[in-house]
Short mmCIF file of C-alpha atoms in Angstrom, two decimals:
data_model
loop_
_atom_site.label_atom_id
_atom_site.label_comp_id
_atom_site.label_asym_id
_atom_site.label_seq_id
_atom_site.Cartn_x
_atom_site.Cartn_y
_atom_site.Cartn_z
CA UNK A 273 -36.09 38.57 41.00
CA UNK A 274 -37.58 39.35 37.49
CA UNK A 275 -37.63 43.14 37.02
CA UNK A 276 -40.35 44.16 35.04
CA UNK A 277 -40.83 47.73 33.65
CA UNK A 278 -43.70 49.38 32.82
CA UNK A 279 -44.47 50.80 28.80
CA UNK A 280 -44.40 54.28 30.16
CA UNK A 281 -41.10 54.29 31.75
CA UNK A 282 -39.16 53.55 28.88
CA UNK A 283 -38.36 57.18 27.95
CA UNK A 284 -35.85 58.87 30.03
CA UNK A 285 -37.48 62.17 31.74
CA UNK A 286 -33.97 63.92 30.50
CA UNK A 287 -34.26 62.90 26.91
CA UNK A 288 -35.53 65.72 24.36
CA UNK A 289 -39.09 65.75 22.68
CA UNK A 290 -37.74 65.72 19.07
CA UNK A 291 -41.28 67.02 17.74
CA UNK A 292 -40.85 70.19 20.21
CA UNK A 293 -36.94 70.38 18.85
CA UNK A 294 -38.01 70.23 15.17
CA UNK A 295 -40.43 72.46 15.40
CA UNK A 296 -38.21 75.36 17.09
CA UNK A 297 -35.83 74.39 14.74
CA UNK A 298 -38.29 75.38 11.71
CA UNK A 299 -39.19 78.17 13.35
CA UNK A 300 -35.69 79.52 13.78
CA UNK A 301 -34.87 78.90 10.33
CA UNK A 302 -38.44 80.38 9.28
CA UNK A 303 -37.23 83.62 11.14
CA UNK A 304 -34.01 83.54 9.58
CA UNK A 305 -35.08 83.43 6.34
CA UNK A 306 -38.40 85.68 6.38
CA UNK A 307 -35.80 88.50 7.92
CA UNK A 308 -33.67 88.03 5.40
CA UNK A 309 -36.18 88.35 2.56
CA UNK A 310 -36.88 91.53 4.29
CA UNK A 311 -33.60 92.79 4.37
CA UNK A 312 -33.14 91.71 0.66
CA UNK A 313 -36.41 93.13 -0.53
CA UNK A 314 -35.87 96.38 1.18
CA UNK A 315 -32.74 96.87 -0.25
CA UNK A 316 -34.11 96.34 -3.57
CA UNK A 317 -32.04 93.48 -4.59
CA UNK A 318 -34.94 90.89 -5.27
CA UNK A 319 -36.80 88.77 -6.49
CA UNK A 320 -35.03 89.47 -9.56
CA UNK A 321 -34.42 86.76 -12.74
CA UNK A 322 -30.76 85.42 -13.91
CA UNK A 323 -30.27 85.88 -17.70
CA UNK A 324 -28.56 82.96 -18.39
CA UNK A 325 -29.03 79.55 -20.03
CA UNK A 326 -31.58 77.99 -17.86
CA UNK A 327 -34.26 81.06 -18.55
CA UNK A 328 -33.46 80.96 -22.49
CA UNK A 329 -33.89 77.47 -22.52
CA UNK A 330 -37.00 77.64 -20.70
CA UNK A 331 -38.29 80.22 -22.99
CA UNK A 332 -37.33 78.22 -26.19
CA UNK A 333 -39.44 75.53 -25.14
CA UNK A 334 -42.67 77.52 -24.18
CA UNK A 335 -42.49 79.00 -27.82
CA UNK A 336 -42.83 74.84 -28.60
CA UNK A 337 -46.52 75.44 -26.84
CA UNK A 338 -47.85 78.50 -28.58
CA UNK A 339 -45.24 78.17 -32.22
CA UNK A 340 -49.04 78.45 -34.07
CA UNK A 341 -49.23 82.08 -33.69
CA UNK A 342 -46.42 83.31 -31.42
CA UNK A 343 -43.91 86.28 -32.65
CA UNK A 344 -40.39 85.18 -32.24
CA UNK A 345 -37.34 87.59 -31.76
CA UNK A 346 -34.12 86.67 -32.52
CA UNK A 347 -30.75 89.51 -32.59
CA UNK A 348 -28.35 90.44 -30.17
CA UNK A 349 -28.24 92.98 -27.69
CA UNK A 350 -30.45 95.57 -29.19
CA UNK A 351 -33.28 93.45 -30.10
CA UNK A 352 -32.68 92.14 -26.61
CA UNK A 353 -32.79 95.87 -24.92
CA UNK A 354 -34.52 97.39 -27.48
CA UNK A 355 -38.23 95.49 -27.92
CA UNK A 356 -40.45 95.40 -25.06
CA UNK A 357 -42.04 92.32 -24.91
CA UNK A 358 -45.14 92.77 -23.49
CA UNK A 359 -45.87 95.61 -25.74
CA UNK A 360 -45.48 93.87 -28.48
CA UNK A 361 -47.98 91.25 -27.26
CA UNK A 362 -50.40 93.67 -26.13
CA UNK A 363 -50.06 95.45 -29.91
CA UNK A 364 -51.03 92.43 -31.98
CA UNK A 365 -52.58 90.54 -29.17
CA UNK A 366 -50.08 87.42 -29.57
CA UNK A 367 -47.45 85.58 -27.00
CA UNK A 368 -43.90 86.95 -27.77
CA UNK A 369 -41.06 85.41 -27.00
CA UNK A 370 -37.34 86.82 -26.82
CA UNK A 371 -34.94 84.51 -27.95
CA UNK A 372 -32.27 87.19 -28.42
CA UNK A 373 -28.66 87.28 -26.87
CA UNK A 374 -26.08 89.41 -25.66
CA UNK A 375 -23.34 89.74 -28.24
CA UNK A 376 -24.19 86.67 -30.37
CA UNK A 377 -25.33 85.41 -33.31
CA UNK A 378 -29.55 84.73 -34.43
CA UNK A 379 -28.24 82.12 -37.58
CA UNK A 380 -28.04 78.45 -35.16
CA UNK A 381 -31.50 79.69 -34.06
CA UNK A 382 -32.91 80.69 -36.77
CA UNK A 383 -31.83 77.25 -38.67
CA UNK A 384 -33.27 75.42 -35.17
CA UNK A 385 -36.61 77.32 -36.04
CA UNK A 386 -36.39 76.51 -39.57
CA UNK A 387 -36.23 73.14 -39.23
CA UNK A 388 -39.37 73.19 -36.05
CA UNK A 389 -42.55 72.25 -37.75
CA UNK A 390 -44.17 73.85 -34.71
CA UNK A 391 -43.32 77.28 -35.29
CA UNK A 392 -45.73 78.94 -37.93
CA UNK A 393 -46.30 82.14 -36.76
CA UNK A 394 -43.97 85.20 -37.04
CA UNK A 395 -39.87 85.12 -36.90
CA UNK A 396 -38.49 89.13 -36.29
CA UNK A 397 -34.55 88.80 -36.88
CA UNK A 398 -32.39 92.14 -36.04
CA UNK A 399 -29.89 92.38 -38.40
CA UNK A 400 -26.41 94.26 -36.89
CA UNK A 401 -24.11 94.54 -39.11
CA UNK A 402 -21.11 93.47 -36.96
CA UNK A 403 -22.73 90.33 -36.31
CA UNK A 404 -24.19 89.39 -39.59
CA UNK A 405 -21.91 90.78 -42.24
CA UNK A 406 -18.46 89.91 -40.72
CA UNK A 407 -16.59 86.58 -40.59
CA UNK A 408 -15.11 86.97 -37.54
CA UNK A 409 -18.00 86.90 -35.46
CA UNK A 410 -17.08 83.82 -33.53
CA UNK A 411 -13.85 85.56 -32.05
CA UNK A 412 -16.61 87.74 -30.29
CA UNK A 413 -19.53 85.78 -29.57
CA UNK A 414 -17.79 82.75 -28.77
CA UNK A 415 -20.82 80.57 -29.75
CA UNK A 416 -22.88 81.43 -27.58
CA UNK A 417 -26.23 80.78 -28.71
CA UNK A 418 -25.01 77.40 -30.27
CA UNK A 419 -24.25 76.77 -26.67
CA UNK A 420 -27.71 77.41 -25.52
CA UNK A 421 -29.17 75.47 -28.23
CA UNK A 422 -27.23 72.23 -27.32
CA UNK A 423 -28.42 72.96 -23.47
CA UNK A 424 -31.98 73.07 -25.06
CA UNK A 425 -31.73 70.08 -27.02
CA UNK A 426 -29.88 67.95 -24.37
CA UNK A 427 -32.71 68.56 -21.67
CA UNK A 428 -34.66 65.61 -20.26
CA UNK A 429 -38.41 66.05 -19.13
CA UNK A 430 -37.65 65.53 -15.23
CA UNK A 431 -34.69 68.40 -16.14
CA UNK A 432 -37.12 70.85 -17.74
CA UNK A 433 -39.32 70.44 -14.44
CA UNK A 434 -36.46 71.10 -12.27
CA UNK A 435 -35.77 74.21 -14.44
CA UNK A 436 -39.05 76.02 -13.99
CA UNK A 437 -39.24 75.33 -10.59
CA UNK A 438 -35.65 77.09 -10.35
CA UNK A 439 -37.39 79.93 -12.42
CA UNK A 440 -40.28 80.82 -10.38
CA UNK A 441 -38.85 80.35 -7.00
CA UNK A 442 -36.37 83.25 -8.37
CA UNK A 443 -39.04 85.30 -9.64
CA UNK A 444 -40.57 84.60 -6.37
CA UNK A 445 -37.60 84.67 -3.20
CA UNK A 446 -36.07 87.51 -3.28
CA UNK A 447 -33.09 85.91 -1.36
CA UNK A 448 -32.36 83.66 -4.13
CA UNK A 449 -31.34 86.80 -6.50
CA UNK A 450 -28.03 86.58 -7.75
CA UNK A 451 -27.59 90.41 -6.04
CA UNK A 452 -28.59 88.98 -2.70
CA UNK A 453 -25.40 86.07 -2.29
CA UNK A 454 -24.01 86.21 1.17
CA UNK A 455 -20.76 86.49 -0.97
CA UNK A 456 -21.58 89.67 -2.25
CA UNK A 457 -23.62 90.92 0.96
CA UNK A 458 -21.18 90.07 3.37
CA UNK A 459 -18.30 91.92 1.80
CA UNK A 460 -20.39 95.18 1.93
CA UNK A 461 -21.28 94.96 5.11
CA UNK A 462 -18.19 94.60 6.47
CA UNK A 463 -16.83 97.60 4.36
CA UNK A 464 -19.96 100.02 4.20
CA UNK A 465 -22.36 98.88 6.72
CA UNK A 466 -24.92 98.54 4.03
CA UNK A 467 -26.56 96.34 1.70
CA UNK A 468 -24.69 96.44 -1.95
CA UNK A 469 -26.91 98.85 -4.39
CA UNK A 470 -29.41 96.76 -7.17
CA UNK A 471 -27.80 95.67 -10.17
CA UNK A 472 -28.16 98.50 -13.12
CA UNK A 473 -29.32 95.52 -15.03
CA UNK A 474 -32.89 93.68 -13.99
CA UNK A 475 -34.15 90.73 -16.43
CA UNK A 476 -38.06 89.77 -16.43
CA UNK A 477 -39.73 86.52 -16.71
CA UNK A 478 -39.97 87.40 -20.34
CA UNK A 479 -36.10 87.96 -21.05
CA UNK A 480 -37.29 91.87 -21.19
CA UNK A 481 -34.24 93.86 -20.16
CA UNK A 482 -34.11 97.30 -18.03
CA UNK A 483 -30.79 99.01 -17.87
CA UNK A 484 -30.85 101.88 -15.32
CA UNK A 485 -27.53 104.01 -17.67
CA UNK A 486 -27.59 106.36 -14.55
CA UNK A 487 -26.61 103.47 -12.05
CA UNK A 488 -23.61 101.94 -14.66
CA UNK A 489 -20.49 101.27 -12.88
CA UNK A 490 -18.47 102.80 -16.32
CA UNK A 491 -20.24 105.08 -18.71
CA UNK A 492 -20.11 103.28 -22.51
CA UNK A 493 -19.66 105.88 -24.89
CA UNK A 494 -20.17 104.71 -29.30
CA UNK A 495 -16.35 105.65 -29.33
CA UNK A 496 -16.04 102.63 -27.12
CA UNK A 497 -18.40 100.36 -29.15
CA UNK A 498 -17.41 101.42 -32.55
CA UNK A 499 -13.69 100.88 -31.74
CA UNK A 500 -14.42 97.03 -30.43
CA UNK A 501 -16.38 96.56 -33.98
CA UNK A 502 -12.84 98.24 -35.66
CA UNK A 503 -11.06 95.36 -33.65
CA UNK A 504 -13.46 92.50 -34.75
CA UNK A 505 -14.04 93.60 -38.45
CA UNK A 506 -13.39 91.36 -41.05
CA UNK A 507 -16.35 91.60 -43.40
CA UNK A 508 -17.19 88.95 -45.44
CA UNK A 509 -15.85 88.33 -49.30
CA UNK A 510 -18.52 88.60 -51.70
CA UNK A 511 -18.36 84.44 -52.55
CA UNK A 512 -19.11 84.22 -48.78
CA UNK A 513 -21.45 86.66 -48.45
CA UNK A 514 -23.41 85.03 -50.95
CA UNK A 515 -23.26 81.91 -49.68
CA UNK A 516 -24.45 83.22 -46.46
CA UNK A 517 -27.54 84.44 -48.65
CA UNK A 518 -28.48 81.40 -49.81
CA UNK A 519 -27.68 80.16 -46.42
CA UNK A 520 -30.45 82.14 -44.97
CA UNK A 521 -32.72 82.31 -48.32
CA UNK A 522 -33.28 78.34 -47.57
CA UNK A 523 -34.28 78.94 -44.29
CA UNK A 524 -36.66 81.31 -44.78
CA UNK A 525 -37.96 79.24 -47.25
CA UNK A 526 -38.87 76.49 -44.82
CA UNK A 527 -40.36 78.87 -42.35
CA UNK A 528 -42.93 80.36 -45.48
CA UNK A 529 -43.24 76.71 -46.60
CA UNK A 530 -45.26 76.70 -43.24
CA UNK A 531 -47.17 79.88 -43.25
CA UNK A 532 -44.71 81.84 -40.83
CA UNK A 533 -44.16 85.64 -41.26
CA UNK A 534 -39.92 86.53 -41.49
CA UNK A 535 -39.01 89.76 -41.30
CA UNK A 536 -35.37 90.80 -40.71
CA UNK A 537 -35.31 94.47 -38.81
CA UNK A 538 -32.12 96.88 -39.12
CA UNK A 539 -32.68 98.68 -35.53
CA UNK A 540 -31.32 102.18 -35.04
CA UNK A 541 -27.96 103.10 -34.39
CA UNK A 542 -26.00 106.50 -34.23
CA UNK A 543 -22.90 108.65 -33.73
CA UNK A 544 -19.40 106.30 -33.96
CA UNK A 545 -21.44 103.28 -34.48
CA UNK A 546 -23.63 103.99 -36.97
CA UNK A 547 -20.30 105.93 -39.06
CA UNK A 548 -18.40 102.56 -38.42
CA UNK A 549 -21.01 100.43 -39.50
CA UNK A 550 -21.55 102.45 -42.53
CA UNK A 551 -18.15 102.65 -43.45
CA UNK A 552 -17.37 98.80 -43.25
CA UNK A 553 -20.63 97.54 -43.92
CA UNK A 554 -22.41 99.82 -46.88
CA UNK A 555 -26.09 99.63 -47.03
CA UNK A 556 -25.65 98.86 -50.72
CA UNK A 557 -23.52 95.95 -50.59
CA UNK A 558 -24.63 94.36 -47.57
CA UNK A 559 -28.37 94.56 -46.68
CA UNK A 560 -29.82 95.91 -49.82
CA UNK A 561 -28.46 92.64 -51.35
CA UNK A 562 -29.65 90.78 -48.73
CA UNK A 563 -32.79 91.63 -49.07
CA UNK A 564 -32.50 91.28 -52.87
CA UNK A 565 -31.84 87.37 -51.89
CA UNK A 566 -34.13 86.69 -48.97
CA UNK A 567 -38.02 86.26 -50.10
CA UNK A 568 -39.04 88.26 -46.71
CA UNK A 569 -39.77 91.65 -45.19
CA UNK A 570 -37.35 94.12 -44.72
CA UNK A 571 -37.25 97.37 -42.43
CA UNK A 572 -34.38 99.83 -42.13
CA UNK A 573 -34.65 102.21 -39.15
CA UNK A 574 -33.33 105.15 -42.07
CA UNK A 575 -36.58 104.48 -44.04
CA UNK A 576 -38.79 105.07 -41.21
CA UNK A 577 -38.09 108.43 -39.29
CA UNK A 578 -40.22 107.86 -36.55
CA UNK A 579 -37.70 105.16 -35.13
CA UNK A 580 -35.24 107.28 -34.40
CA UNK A 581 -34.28 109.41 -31.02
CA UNK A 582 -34.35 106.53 -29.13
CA UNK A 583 -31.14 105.70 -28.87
CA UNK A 584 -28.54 106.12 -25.47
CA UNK A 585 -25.54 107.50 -26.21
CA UNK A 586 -23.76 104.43 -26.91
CA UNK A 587 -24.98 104.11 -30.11
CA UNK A 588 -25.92 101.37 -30.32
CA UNK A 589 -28.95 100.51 -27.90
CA UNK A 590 -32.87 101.70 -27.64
CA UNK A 591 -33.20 103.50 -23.88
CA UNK A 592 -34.83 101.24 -21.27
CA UNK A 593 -37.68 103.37 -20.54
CA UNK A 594 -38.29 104.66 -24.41
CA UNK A 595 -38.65 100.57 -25.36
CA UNK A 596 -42.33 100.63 -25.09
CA UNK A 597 -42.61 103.66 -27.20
CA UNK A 598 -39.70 102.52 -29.57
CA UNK A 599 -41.65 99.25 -29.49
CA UNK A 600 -45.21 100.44 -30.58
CA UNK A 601 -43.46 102.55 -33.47
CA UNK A 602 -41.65 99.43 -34.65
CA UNK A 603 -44.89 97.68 -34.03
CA UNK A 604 -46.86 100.17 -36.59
CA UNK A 605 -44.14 99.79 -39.23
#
């Protein structure tokens, strides 16, 4: 006998409806996640940006879009903390772009922009002694910015569309915040029964930086600052020195070449810092000839008295919520 089975028996009654299963299984994970972000949110830990080499790179190559007019700012950690970005646009009415970083040195970059024939429009360089004048910079900065560059330079066009989709689903998710990793979370819970506290430390979309001194884990005093420049100072012979002139002098020379604006900026520091700085690095010997060398503009916080008393009391940085101030005096100098 032929059995013979009919196109609607051919599912078993038992067998799950996988549309009904996927769908509770979004769900579940939608409810998950939207709690989560919640949590996360509530606990002020998000959406919050990761300084690092992904956003610098990203930055570097949106100058590449606007290079015509832009202002560019290169330094270290105090034109990083110090200059509000947005300010700064909204003063001249131009796109700004921080290109600073932490504890390195602006000269790969500012020999990358030389040699751009994109950028024409204004290059800001803060000069710190420690990391300009000194020879042993790369014990402290490791490279750093060299590093990013060769990131930057190494980056394919599906790569660079990867990276700002990484960017603005962290300025976006609040879960994805470095402060929000279950590894960190977790922990805290189990010990306090809370979420962790916000970093002290929040970078914006524009590499801005706001640094909450109230909230830092250890308290950094100039003593502490002016004795790591003591343990890194090894200022430069006056051969090398002027080499390092003419280094720069070229340079600038190229940017000019193309109509762009250089100005190098001495930002303000006090107390230890400022004495150590002094001591090893004279104004005389070091940036006055500098200048002397360098066909460019030149401002020195000590010639301009309403830059100063904005400084924390390490020394060495602008206060986080006197940068817009700061920022509009430097911006009238």
């Amino acid at each position: 006998e032929k059995n013979v089975t009919s196109s609607t028996s051919n599912s078993d009654p038992g067998e799950p409806r996988w549309s009904r299963v996927w769908t509770l299984a979004l769900l579940i994970v939608a409810v998950v996640l939207g709690g989560w972000e919640l949590l996360v949110r509530d606990a002020g830990l998000g959406p919050r940006y990761v300084d690092n080499k992904v956003l610098w790179a990203d930055t570097r190559h949106r100058l590449n879009e606007q290079g015509q007019d832009a202002i560019v700012l290169l330094g270290a950690s105090r034109m990083l903390r110090g200059v509000d970005v947005s300010t700064l646009s909204q003063e001249f009415d131009r796109p700004v772009f921080q290109l600073s970083v932490e504890g390195a040195s602006y000269l790969p970059l500012l020999e990358n922009l030389g040699a751009d024939p994109r950028i024409r429009g204004s290059v800001i360089v803060s000069i710190a002694p420690t990391f300009t004048f000194n020879r042993s910079l790369s014990q402290g900065d490791k490279g750093v910015q060299s590093l990013y560059l060769d990131y930057y330079d190494s980056q394919s066009f599906s790569r660079r569309l990867e990276q700002r989709l990484r960017i603005w689903v962290q300025g976006r998710v609040g879960f994805r915040s470095p402060d929000a990793g279950l590894a960190i979370v977790i922990p805290e819970l189990l010990t306090t029964g809370s979420m962790p506290a916000p970093d002290w430390q929040t970078m914006y979309r524009d590499r801005s930086v706001h640094r909450d001194y109230d909230a830092a884990p250890v308290t950094q005093t100039d003593e502490a600052i002016a004795a790591r420049y003591i343990e890194y100072n090894n200022p430069f012979t006056a051969d090398e020195f002027r080499l390092l002139i003419e280094y720069i002098a070229t340079i600038v020379r190229q940017l000019r070449a193309r109509g762009a604006d250089v100005y190098f900026v001495r930002l303000p520091s006090t107390g230890a810092v400022r004495a150590v700085e002094h001591a090893f690095f004279p104004r005389e010997q070091y940036w006055d000839v500098l200048a002397q060398g360098v066909d460019a503009t030149f401002v020195h916080f000590e010639d301009h008295p309403e830059l100063a008393g904005y400084v924390t009391e390490d020394g060495s940085h602008i206060r986080s919520e006197a940068s817009p101030d700061f920022t509009r005096a430097l911006g009238e100098v």
